[in-house]
CSV table of C-alpha atoms and ligand atoms in Angstrom, one decimal:
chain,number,residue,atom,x,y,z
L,1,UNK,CA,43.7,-28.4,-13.1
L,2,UNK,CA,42.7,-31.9,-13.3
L,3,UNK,CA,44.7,-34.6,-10.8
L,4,UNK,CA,47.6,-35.9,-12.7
L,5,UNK,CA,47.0,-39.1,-14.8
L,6,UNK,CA,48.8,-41.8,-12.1
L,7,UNK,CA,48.2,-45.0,-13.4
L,8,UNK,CA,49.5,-48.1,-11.9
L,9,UNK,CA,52.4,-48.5,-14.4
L,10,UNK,CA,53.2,-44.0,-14.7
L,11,UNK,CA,56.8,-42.9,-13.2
L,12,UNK,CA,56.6,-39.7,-11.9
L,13,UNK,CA,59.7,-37.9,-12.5
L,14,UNK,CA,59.5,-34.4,-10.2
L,15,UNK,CA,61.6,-31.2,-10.6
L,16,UNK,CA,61.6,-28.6,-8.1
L,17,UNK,CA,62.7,-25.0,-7.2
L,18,UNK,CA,62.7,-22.5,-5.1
L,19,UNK,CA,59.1,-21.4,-5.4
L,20,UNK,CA,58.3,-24.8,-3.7
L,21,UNK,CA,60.1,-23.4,-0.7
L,22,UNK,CA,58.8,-20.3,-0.8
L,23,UNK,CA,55.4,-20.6,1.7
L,24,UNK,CA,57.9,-22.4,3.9
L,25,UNK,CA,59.3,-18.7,4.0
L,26,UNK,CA,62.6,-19.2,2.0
L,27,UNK,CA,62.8,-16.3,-0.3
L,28,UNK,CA,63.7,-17.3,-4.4
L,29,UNK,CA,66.4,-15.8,-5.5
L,30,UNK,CA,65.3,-14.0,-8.6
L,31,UNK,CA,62.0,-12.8,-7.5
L,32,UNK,CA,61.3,-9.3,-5.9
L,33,UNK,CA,62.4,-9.3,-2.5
L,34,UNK,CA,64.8,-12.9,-3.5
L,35,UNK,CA,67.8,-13.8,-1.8
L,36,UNK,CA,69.8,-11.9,-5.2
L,37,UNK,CA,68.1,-8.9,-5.0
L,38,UNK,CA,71.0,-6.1,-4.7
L,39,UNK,CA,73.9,-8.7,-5.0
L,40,UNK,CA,76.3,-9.5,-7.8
L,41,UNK,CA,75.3,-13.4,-8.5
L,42,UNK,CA,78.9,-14.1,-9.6
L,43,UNK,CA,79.9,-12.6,-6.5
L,44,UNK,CA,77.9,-15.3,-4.6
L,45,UNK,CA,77.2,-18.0,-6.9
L,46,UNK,CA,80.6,-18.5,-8.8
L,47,UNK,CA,83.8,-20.1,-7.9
L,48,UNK,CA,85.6,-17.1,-9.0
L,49,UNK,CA,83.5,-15.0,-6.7
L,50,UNK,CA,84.3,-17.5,-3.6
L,51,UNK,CA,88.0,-17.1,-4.9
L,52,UNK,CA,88.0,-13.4,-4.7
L,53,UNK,CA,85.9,-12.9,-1.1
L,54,UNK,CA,85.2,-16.0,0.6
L,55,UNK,CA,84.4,-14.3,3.3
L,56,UNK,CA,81.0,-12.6,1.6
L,57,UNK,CA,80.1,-16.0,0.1
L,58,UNK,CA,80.5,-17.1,4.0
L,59,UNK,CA,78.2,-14.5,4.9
L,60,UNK,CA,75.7,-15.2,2.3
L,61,UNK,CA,75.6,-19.1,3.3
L,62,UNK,CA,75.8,-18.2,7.0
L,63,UNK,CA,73.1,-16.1,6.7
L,64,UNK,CA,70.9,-19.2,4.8
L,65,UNK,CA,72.1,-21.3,7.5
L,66,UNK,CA,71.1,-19.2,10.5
L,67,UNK,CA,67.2,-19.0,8.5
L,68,UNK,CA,67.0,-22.6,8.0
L,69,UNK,CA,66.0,-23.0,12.5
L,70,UNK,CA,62.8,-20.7,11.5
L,71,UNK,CA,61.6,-23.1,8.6
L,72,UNK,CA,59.3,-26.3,8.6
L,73,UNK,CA,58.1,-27.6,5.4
L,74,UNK,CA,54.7,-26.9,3.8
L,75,UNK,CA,51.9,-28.8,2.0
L,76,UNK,CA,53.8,-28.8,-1.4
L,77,UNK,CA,56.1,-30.6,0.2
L,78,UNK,CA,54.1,-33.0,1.8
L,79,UNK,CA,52.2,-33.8,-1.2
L,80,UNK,CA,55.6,-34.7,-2.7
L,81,UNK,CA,55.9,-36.9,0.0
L,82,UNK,CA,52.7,-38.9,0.3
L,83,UNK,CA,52.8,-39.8,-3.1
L,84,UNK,CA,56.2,-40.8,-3.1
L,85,UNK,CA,54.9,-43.6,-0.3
L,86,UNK,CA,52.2,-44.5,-3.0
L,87,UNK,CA,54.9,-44.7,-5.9
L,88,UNK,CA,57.6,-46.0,-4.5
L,89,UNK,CA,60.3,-46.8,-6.9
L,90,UNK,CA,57.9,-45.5,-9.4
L,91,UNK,CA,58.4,-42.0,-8.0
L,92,UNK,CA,62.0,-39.7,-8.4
L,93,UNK,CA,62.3,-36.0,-7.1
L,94,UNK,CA,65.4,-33.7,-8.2
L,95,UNK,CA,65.5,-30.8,-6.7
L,96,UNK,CA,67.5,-27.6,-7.2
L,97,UNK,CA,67.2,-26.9,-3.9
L,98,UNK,CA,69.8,-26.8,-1.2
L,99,UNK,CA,67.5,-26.4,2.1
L,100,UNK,CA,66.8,-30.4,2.7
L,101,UNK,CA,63.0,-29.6,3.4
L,102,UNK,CA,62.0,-32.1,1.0
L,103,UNK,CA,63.7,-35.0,3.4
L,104,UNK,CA,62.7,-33.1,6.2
L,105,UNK,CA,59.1,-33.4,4.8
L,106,UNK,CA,59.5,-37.4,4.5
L,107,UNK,CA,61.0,-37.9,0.7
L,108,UNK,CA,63.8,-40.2,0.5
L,109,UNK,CA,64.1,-40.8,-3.7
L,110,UNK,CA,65.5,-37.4,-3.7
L,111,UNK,CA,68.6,-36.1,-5.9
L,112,UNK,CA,69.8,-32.7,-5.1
L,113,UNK,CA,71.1,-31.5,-8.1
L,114,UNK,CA,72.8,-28.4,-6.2
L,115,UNK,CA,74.2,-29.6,-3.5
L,116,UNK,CA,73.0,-29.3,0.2
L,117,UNK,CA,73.4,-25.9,2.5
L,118,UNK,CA,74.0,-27.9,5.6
L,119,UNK,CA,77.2,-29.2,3.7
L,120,UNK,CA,80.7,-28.2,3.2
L,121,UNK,CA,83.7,-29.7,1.7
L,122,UNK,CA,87.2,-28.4,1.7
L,123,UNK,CA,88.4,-26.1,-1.3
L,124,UNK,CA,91.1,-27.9,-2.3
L,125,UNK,CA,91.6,-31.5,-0.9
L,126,UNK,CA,89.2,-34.7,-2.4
L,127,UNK,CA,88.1,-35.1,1.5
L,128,UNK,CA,84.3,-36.3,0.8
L,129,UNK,CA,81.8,-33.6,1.8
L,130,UNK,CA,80.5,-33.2,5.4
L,131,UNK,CA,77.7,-32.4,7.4
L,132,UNK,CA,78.2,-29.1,8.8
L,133,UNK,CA,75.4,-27.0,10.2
L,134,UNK,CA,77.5,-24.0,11.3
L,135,UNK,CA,76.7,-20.3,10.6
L,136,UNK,CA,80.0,-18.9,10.7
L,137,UNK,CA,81.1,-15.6,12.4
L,138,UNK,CA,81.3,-12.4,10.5
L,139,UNK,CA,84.8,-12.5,9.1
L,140,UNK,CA,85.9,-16.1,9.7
L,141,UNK,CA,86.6,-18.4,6.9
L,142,UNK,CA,86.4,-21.7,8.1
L,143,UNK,CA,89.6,-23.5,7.3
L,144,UNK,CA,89.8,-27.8,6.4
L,145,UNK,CA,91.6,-29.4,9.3
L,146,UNK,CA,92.4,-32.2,7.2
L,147,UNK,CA,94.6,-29.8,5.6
L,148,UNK,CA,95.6,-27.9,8.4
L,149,UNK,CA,96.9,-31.2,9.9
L,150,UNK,CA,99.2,-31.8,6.6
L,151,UNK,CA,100.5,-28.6,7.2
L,152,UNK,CA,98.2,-26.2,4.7
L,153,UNK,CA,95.8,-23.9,5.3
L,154,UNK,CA,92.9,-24.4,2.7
L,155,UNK,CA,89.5,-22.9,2.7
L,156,UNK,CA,86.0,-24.6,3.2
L,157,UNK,CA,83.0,-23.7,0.9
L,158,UNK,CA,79.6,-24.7,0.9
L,159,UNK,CA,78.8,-28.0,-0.7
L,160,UNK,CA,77.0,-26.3,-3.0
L,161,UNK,CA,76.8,-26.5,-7.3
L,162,UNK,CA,77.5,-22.5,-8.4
L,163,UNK,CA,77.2,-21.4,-12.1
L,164,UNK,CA,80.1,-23.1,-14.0
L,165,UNK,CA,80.4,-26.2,-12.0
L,166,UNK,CA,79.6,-29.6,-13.0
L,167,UNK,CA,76.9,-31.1,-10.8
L,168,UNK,CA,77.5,-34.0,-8.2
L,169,UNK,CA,78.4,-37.3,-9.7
L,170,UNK,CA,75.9,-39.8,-10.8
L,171,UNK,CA,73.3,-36.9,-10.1
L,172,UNK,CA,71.8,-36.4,-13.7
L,173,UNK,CA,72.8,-40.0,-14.1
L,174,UNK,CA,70.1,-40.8,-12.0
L,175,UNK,CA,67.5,-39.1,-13.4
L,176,UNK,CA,68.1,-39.9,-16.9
L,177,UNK,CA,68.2,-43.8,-16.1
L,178,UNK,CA,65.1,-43.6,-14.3
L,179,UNK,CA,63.5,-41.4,-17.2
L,180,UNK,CA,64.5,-44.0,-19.7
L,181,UNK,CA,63.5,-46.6,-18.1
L,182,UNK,CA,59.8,-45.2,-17.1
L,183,UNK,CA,59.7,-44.4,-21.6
L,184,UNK,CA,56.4,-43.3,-22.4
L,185,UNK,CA,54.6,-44.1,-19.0
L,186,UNK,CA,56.9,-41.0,-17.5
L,187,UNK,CA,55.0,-38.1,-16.1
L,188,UNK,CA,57.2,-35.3,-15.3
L,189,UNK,CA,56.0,-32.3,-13.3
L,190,UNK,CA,58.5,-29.3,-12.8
L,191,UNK,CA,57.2,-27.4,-9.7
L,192,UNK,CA,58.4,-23.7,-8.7
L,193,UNK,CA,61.4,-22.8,-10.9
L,194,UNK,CA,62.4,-20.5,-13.2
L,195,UNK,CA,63.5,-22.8,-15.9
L,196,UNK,CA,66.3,-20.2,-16.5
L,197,UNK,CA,69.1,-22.4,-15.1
L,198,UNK,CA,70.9,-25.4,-16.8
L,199,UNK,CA,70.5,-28.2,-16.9
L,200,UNK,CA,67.4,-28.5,-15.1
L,201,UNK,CA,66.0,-26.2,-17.4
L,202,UNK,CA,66.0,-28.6,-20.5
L,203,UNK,CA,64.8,-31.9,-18.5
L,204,UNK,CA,61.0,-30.8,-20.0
L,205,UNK,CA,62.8,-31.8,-23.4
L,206,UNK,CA,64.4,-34.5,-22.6
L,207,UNK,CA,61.6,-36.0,-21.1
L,208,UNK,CA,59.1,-35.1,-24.6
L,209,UNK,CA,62.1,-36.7,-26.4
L,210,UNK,CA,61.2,-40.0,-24.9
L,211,UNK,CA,57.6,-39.6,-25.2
L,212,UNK,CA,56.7,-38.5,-21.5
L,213,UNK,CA,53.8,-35.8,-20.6
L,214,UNK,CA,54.5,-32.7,-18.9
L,215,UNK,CA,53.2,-30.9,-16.4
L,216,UNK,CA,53.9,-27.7,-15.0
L,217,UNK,CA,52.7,-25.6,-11.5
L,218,UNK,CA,54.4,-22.0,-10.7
L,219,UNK,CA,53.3,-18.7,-9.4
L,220,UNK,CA,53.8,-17.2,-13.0
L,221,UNK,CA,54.8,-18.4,-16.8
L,222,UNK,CA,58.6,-19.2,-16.1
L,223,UNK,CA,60.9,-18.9,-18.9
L,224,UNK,CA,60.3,-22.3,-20.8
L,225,UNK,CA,56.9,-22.5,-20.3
L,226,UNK,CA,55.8,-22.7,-23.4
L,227,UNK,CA,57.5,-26.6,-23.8
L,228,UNK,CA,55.4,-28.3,-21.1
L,229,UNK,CA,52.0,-30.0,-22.4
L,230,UNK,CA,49.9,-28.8,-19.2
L,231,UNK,CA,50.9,-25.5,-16.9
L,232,UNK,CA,49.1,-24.6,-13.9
L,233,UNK,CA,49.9,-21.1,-12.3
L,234,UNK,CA,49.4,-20.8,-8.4
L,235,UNK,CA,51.1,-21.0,-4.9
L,236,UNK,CA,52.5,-25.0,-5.4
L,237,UNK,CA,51.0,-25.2,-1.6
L,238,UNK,CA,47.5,-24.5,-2.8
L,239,UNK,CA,48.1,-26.2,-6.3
L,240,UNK,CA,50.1,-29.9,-5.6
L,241,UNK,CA,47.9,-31.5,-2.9
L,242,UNK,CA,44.6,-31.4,-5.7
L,243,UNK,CA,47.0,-32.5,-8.6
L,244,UNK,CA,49.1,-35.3,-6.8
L,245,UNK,CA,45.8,-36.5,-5.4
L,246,UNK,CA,44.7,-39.4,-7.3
U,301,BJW,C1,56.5,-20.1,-6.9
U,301,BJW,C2,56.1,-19.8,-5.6
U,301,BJW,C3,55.1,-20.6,-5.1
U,301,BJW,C4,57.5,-18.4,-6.2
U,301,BJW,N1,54.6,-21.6,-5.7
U,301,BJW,N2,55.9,-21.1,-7.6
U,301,BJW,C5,73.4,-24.3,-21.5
U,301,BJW,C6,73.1,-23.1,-22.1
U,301,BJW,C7,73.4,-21.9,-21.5
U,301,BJW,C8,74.1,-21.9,-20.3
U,301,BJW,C9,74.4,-23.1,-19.7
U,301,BJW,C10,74.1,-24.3,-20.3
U,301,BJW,N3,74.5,-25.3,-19.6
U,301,BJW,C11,75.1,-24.8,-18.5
U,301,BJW,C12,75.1,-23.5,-18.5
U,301,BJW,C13,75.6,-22.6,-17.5
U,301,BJW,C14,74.8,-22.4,-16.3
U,301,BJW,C15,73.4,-21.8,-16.6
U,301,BJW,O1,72.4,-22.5,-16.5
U,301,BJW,N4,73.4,-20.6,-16.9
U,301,BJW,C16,72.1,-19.9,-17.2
U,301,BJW,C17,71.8,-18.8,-16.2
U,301,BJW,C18,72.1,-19.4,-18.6
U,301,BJW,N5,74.6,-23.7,-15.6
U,301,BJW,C19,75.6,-24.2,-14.9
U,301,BJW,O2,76.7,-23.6,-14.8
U,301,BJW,C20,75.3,-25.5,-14.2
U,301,BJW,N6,76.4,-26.4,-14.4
U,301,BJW,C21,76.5,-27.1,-15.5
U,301,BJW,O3,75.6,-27.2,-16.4
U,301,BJW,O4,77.7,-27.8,-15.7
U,301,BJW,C22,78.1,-28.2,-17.0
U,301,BJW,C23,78.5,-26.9,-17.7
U,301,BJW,C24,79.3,-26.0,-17.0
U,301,BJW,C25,79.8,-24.8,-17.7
U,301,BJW,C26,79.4,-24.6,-19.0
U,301,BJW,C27,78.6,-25.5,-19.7
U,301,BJW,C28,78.2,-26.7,-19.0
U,301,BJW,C29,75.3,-25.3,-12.7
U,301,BJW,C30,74.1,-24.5,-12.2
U,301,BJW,C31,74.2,-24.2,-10.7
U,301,BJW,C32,73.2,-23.3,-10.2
U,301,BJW,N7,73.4,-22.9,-8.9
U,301,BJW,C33,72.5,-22.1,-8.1
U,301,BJW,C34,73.1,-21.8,-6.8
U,301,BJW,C35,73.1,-23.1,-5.9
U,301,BJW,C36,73.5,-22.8,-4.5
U,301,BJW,C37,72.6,-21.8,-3.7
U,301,BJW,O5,71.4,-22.2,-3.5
U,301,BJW,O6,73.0,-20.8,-3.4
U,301,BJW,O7,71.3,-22.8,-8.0
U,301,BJW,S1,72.0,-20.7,-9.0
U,301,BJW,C38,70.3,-20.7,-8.4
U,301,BJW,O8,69.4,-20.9,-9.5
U,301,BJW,C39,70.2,-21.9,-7.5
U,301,BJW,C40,68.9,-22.5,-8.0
U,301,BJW,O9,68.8,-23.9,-7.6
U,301,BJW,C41,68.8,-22.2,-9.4
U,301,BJW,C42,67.4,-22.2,-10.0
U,301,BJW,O10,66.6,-21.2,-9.4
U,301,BJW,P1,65.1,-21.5,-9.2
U,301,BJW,O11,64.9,-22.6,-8.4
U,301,BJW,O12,64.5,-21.5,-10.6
U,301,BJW,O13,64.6,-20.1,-8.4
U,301,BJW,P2,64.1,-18.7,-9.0
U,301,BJW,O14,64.1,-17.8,-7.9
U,301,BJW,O15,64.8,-18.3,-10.2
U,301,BJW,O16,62.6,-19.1,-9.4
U,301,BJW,C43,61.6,-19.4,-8.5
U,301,BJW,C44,60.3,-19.6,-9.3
U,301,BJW,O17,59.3,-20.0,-8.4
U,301,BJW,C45,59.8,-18.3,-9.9
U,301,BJW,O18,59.5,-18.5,-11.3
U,301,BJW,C46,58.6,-17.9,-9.1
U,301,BJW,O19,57.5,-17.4,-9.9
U,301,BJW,C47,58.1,-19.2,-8.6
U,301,BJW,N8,57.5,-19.2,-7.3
U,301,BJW,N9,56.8,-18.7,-5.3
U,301,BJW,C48,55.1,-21.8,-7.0
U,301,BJW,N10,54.7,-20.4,-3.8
């Protein structure tokens, strides 16, 4: 595949998923071997499975946590990053990826679309979000001392965006003000997901609806592969640093 067209006026608008993470050694989740295989997704990846068993979703986060000490990010990541340095304010990566490699790797323009593993915010008080890095013990559900202090006893969860929730606030906001106001010069290039899950799945449109090019680099045809202009298949490590490399 030929490097991507950058010119001195292009926007590069980049989506990624959890193939980008994978040679870092985070397993996908709907790939053979993926962090789903053998689980019930709306036991871990619904508010009404949290509801039912917080303690499973616990261990399913703790578990994500505890993996994250072994993992350093890779050259798909870095690529991401370099260019981002070239682009600037010209460059904007949203990611549906909760394991921060992407900052990790240098990227600062970044919108995480699904929250952030190393988060958690209390169940049921507005208390903002907070860093928290803890794997928690099998069969302890951490509780919100915010509400413990007011006398309740409410439950944290992972800061985390599961099937039926609305994303962050401002998140797609941001991405569809810089798409509109890149127009035509907007390259986008989705790198390493599925395109199974909504709304990241139907950016590709959006962005042909405005008159952008699209661009496309996974380990095999994902489910709307078929609506980018250019599709590359390949290990995003091997692939990115030829086609970000202007
Ligand atoms: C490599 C590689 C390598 C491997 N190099 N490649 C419109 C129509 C129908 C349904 C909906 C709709 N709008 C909303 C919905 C409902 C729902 C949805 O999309 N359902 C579909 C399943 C049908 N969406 C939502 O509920 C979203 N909320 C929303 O839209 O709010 C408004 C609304 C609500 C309700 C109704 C209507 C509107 C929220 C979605 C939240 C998703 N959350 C999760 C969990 C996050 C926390 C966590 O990490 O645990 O996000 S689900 C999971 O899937 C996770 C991922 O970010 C997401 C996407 O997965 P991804 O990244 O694509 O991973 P994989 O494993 O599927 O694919 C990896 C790919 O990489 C593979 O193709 C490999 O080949 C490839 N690969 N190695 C390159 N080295």
């Amino acid at each position: 595949m030929q490097p991507l067209p950058i010119t001195d006026r292009s926007h590069l608008l980049v989506l990624t998923g959890a193939g980008v993470s994978a040679e870092s050694g985070i397993p996908t989740f709907r790939d053979a071997g993926g962090l789903w295989e053998g689980k019930d997704v709306r036991e871990v990846a619904t508010w009404d499975g949290f509801a039912a068993d917080p303690l499973r979703v616990w261990r399913f986060y703790s578990e994500r946590r505890r993996a994250m000490a072994d993992v350093a990010p890779n050259a798909a990541h870095r690529a991401l990053a370099a260019l981002e340095a070239r682009l600037g304010d010209r460059f904007l990566l949203a990611t549906q990826n909760i394991d921060g490699l992407h900052q990790a790797a240098g990227s600062q323009r970044v919108v995480e679309l699904h929250g952030n593993l190393m988060r958690s915010r209390c169940s049921a008080c507005d208390r903002p979000p907070f860093e928290d890095r803890q794997a928690y013990r099998d069969g302890v559900a951490p509780l919100c001392g915010r509400c413990r202090a007011a006398g309740k006893d409410a439950v944290l969860r992972p800061d985390v965006v599961w099937f039926g929730e609305l994303l962050p606030p401002g998140a797609l906001a941001r991405v569809e003000t810089f798409g509109r106001a890149a127009g035509r010069e907007l390259l986008f290039l989705a790198v390493g997901t599925s395109g199974l899950v909504e709304p990241a799945a139907s950016l590709v449109d959006a962005v042909a609806r405005i008159g952008g090019r699209t661009w496309l680099v996974n380990a095999e045809p994902p489910a709307n592969a078929a609506r980018f202009d250019h599709v590359a298949l390949g290990a995003a490590g091997a692939l990115l640093p030829t086609l970000l490399a202007a």
